[in-house]
PDB file of C-alpha atoms in Angstrom:
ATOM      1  CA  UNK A   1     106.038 100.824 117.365  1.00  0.00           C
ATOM      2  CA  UNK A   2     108.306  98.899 119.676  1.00  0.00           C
ATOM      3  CA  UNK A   3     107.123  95.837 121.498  1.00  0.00           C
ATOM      4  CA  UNK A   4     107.910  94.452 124.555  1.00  0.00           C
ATOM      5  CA  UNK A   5     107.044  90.818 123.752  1.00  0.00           C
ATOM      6  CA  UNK A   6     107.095  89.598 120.132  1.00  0.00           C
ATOM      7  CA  UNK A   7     106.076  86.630 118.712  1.00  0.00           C
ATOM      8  CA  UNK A   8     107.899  84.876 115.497  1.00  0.00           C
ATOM      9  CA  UNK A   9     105.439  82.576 114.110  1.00  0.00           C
ATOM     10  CA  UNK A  10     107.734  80.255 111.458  1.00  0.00           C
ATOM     11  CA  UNK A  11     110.757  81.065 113.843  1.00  0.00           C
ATOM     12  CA  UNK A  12     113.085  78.973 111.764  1.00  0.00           C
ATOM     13  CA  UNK A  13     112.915  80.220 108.457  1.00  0.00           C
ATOM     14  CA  UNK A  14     115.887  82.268 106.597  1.00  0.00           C
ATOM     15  CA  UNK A  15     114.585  85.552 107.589  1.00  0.00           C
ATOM     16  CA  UNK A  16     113.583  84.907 110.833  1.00  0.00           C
ATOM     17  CA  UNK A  17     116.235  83.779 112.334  1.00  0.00           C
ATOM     18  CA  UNK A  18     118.089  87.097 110.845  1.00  0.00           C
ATOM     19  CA  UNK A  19     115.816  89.081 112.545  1.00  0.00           C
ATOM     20  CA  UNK A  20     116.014  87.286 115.773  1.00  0.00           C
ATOM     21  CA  UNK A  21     119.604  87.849 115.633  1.00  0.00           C
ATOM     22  CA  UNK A  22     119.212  91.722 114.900  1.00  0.00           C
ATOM     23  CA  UNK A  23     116.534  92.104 117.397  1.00  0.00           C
ATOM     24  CA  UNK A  24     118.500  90.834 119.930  1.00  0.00           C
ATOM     25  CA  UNK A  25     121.375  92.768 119.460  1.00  0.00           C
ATOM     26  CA  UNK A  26     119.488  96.343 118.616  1.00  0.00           C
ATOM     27  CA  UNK A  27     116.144  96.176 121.065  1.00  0.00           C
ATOM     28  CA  UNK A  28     115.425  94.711 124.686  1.00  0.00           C
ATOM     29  CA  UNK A  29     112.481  92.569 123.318  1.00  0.00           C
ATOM     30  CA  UNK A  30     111.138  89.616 124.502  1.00  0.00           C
ATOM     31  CA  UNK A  31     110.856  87.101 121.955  1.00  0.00           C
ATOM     32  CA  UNK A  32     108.929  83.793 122.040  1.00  0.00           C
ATOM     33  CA  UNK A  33     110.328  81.869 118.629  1.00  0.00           C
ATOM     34  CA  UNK A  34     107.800  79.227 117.410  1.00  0.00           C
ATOM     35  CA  UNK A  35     107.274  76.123 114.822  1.00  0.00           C
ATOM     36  CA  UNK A  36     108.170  73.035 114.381  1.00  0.00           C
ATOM     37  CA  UNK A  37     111.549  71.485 116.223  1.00  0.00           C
ATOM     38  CA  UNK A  38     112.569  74.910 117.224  1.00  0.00           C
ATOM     39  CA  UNK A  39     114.282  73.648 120.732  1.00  0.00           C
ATOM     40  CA  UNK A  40     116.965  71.839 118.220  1.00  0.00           C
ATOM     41  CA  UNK A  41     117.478  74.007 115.701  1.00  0.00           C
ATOM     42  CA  UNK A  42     117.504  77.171 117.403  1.00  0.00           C
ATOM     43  CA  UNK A  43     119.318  75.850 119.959  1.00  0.00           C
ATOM     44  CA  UNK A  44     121.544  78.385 120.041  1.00  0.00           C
ATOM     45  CA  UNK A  45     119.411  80.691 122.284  1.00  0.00           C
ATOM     46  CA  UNK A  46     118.167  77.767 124.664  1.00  0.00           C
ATOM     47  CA  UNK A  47     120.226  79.589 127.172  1.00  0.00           C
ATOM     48  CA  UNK A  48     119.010  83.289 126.394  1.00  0.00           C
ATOM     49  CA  UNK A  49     116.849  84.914 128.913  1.00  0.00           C
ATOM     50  CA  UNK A  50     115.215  86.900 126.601  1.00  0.00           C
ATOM     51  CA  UNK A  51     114.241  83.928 124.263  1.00  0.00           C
ATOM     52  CA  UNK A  52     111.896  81.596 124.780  1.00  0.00           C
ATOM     53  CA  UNK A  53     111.416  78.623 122.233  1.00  0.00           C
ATOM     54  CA  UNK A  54     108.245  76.817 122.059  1.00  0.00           C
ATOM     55  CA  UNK A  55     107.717  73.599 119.647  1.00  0.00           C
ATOM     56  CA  UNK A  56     104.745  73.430 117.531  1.00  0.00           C
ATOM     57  CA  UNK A  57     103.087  73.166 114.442  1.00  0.00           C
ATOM     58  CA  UNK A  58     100.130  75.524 113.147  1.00  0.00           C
ATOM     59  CA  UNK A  59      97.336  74.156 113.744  1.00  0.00           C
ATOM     60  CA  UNK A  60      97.711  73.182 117.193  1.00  0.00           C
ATOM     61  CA  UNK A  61      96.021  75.960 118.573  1.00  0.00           C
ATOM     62  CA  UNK A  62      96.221  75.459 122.376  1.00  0.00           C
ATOM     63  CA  UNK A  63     100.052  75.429 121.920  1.00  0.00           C
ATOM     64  CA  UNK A  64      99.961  78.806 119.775  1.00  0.00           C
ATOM     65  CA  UNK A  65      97.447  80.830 121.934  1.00  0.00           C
ATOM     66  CA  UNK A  66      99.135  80.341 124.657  1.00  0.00           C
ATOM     67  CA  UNK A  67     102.457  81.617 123.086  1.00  0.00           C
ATOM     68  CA  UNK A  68     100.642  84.361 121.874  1.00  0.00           C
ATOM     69  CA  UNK A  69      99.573  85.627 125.448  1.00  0.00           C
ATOM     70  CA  UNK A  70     100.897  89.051 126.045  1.00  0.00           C
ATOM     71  CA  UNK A  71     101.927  89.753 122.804  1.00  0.00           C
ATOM     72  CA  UNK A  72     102.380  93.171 121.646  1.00  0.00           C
ATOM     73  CA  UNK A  73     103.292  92.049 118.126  1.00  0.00           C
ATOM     74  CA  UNK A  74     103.867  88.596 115.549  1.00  0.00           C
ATOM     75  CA  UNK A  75     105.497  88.566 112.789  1.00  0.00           C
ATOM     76  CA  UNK A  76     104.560  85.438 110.538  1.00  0.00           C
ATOM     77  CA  UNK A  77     107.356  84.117 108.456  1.00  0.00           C
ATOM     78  CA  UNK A  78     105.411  82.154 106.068  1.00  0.00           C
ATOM     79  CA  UNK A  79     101.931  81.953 104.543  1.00  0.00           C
ATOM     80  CA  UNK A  80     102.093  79.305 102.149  1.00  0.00           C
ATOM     81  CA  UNK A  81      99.449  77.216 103.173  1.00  0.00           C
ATOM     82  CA  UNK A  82      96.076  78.412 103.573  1.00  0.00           C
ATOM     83  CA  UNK A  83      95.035  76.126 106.443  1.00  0.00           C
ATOM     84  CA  UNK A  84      98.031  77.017 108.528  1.00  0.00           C
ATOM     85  CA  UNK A  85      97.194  80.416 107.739  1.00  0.00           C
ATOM     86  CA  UNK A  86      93.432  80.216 109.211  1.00  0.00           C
ATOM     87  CA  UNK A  87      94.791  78.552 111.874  1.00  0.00           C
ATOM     88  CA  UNK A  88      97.224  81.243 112.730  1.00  0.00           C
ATOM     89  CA  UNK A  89      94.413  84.484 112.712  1.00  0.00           C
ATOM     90  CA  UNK A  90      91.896  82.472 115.089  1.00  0.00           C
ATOM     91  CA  UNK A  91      94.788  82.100 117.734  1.00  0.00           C
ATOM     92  CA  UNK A  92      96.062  85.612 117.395  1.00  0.00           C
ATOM     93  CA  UNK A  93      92.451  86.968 117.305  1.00  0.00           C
ATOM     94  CA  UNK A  94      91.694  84.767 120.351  1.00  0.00           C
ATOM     95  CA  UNK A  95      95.000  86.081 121.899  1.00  0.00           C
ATOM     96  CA  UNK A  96      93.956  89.757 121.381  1.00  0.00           C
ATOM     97  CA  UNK A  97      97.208  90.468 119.612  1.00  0.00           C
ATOM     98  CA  UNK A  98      97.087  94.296 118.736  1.00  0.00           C
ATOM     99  CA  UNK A  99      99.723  93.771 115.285  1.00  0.00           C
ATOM    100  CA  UNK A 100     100.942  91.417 113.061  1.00  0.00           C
ATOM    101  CA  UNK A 101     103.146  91.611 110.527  1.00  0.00           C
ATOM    102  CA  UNK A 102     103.340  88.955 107.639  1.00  0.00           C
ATOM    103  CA  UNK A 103     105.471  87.789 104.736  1.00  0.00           C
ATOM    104  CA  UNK A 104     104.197  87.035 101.538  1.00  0.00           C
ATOM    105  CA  UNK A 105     105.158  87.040  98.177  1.00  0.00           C
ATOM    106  CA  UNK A 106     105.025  90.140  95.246  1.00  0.00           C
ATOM    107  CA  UNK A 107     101.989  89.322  92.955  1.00  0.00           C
ATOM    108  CA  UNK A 108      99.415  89.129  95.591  1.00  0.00           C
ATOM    109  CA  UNK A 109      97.674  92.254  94.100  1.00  0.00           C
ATOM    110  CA  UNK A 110      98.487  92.129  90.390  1.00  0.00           C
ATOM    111  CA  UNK A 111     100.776  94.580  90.764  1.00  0.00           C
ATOM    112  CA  UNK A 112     103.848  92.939  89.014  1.00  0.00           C
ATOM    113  CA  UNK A 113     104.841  93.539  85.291  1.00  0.00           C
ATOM    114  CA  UNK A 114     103.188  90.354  83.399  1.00  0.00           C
ATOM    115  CA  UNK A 115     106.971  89.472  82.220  1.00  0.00           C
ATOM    116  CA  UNK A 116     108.082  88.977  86.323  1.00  0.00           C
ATOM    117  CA  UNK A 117     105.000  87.473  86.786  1.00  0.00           C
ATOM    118  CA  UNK A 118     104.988  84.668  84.274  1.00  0.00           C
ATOM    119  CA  UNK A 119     108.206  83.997  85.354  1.00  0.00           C
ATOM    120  CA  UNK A 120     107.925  83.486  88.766  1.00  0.00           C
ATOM    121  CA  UNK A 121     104.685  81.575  87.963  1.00  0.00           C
ATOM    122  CA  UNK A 122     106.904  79.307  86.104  1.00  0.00           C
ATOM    123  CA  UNK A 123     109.214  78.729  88.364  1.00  0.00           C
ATOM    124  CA  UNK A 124     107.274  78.077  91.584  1.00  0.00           C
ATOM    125  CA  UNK A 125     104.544  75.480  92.235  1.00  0.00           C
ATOM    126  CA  UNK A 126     101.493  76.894  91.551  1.00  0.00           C
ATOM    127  CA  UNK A 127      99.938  74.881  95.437  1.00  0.00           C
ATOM    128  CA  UNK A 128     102.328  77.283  96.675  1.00  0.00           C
ATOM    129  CA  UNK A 129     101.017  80.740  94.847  1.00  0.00           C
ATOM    130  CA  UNK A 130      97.657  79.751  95.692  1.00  0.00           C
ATOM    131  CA  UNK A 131      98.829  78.789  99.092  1.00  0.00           C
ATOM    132  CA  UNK A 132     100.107  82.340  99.290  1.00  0.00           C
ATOM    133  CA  UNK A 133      96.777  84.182  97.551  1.00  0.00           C
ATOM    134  CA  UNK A 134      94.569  82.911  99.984  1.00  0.00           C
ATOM    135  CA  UNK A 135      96.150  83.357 102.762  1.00  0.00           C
ATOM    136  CA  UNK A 136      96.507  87.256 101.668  1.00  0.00           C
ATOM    137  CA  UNK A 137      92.995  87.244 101.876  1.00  0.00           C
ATOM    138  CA  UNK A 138      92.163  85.693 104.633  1.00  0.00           C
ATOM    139  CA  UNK A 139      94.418  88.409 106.257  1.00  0.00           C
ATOM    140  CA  UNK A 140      92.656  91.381 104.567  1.00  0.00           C
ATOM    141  CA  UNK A 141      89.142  89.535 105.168  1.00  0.00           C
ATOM    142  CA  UNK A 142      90.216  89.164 109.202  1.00  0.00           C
ATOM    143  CA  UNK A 143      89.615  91.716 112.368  1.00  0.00           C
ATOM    144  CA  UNK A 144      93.564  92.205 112.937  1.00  0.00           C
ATOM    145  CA  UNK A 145      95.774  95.328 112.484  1.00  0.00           C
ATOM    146  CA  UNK A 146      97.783  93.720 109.484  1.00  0.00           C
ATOM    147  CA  UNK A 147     100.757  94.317 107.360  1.00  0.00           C
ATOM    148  CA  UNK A 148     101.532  92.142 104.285  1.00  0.00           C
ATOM    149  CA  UNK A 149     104.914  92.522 103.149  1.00  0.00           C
ATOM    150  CA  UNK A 150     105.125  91.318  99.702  1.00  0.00           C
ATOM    151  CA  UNK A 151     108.474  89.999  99.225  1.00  0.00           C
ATOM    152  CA  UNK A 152     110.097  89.669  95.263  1.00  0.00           C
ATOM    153  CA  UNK A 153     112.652  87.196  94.755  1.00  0.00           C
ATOM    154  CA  UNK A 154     115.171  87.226  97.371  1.00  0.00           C
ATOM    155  CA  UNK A 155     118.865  86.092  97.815  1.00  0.00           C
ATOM    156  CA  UNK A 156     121.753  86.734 100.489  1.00  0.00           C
ATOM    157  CA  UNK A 157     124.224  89.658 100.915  1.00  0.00           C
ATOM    158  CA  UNK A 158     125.150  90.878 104.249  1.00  0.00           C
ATOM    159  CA  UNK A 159     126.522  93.772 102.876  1.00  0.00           C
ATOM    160  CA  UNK A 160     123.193  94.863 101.059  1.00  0.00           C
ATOM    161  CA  UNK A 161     120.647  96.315 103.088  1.00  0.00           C
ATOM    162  CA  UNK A 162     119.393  98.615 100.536  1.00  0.00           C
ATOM    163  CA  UNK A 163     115.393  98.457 100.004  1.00  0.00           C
ATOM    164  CA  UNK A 164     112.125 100.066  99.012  1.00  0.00           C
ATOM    165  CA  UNK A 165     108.336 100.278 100.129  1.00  0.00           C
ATOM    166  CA  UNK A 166     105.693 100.182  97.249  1.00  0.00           C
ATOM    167  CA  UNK A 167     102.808 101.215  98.735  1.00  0.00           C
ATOM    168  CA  UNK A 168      99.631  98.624  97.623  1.00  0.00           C
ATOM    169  CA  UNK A 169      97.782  99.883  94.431  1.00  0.00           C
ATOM    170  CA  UNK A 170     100.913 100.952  93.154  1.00  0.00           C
ATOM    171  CA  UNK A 171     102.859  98.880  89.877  1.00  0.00           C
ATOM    172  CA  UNK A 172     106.118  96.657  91.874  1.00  0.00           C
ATOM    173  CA  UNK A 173     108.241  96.353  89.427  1.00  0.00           C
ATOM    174  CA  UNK A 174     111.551  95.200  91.549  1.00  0.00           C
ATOM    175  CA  UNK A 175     112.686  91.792  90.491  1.00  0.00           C
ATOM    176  CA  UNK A 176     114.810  90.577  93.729  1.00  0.00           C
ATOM    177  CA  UNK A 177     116.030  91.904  97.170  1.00  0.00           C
ATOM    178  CA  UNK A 178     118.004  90.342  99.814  1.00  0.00           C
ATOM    179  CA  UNK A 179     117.245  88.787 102.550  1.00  0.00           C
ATOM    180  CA  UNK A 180     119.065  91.372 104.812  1.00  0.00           C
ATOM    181  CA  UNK A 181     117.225  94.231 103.064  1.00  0.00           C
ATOM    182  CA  UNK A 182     113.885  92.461 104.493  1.00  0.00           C
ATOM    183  CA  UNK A 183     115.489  92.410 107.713  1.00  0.00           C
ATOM    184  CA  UNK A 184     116.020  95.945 107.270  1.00  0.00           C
ATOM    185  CA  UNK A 185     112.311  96.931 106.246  1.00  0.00           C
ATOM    186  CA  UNK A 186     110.733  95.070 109.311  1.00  0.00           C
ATOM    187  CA  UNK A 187     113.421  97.006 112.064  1.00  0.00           C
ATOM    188  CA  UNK A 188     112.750 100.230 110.135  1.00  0.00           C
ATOM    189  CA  UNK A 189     108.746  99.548 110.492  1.00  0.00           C
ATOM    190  CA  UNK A 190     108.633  98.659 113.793  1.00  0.00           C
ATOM    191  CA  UNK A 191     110.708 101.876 114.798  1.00  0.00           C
ATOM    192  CA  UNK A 192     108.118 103.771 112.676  1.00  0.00           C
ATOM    193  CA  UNK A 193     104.755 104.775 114.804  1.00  0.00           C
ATOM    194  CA  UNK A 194     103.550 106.456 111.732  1.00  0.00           C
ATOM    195  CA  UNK A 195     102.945 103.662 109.368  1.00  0.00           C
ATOM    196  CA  UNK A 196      99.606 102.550 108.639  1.00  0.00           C
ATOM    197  CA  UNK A 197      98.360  98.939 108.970  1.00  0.00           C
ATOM    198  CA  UNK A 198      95.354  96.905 107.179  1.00  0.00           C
ATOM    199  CA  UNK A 199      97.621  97.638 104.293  1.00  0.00           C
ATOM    200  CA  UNK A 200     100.530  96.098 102.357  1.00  0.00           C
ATOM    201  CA  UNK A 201     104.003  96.766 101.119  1.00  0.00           C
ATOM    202  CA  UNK A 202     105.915  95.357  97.834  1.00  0.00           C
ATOM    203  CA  UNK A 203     109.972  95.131  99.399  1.00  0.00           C
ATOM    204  CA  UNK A 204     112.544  94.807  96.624  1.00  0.00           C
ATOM    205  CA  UNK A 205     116.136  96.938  95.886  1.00  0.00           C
ATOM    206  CA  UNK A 206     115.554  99.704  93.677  1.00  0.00           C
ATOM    207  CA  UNK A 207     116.399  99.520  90.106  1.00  0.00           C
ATOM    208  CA  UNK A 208     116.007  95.987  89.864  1.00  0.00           C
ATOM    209  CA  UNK A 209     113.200  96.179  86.690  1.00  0.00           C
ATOM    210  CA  UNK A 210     114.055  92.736  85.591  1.00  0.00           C
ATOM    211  CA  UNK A 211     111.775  90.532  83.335  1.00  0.00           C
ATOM    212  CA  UNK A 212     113.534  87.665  86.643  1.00  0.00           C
ATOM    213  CA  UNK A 213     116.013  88.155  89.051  1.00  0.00           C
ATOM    214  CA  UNK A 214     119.819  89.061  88.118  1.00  0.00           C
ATOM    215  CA  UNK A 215     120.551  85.529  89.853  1.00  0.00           C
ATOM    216  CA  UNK A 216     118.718  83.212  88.215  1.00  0.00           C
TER     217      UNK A 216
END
């Protein structure tokens, strides 16, 4: 499903701005890019007529439904806080958006190996898993056409763009991916028409069944 106007929600994050580049460069979309301060640091497409770059935060909900107008699809680059998160679905249900696509993290679902799992529990604030749970389920629990991408540990490679889809219900086992790879996964979905939504994804590089990532 290709857009013709997308909206990236958390425009300034890591994998965002990756995909901006790649859309860009490999579709004719129209892409609004949106959060905080985004007119200075992503002031390297001021000047693209394609881009447009609106400041705000998440719960200023004017300022996001009115970016959201028109919008064939969002992805969301972040869902670590709950209340940023309810925020977010009453602007894009109030903006009609057909399709959003969202980033969260592997464990969502109790689907990792306990070994990955108590290590990445130990190793991230637990505000921020429980940021992440409920704002998984305030995504399943809401009217849109969703998909949850559940992202494992992630680092940076540009030459690595290999990855895998776990369907949800299924054991994700894969300890990291990188951030390209992610990249990857979103082009490859939103080329795909066949893909369901209200459902969710584990993304990691095969044959990474770590007890924690190869980096760390």
């Amino acid at each position: 499903m290709m857009s013709k106007k997308m909206v990236i929600l958390g425009a300034a994050g890591q994998i965002a701005r990756q995909l901006t580049v790649r859309l860009l460069a490999e579709t004719d979309l129209h892409l609004v890019l949106y959060g905080r301060h985004v007119s200075q640091r992503l002031a390297r497409w001021a000047t693209n007529d394609r881009v447009t770059l609106v400041d705000g935060d998440f719960q200023d909900q004017a300022r996001l439904q009115a970016a959201l107008v028109g919008a064939d699809l969002v992805y969301l680059n972040s869902m670590s806080d709950a209340a940023d998160t309810a925020s977010l679905l009453q602007a894009m249900q109030a903006a009609h958006v057909p399709h959003v696509i969202a980033a969260t993290i592997a464990g969502i679902e109790n689907e990792v190996p306990q070994a990955l799992a108590d290590w990445t529990a130990a190793n991230l604030p637990q505000s921020y898993l429980q940021g992440e749970l409920a704002s998984a389920k305030l995504m399943r629990d809401s009217d849109l056409s969703y998909l949850l991408l559940k992202l494992t540990w992630l680092f940076d490679d540009d030459a690595d763009r290999e990855y895998e889809l776990v369907p949800s219900g299924q054991r994700f086992a894969d300890a990291e991916v990188s951030r390209q790879a992610v990249v990857q996964a979103i082009l490859d979905l939103l080329a795909d028409d066949d893909h369901p939504w209200q459902t969710s994804y584990g993304v990691g590089k095969p044959g990474t069944h770590f007890a924690h990532p190869s980096f760390h």
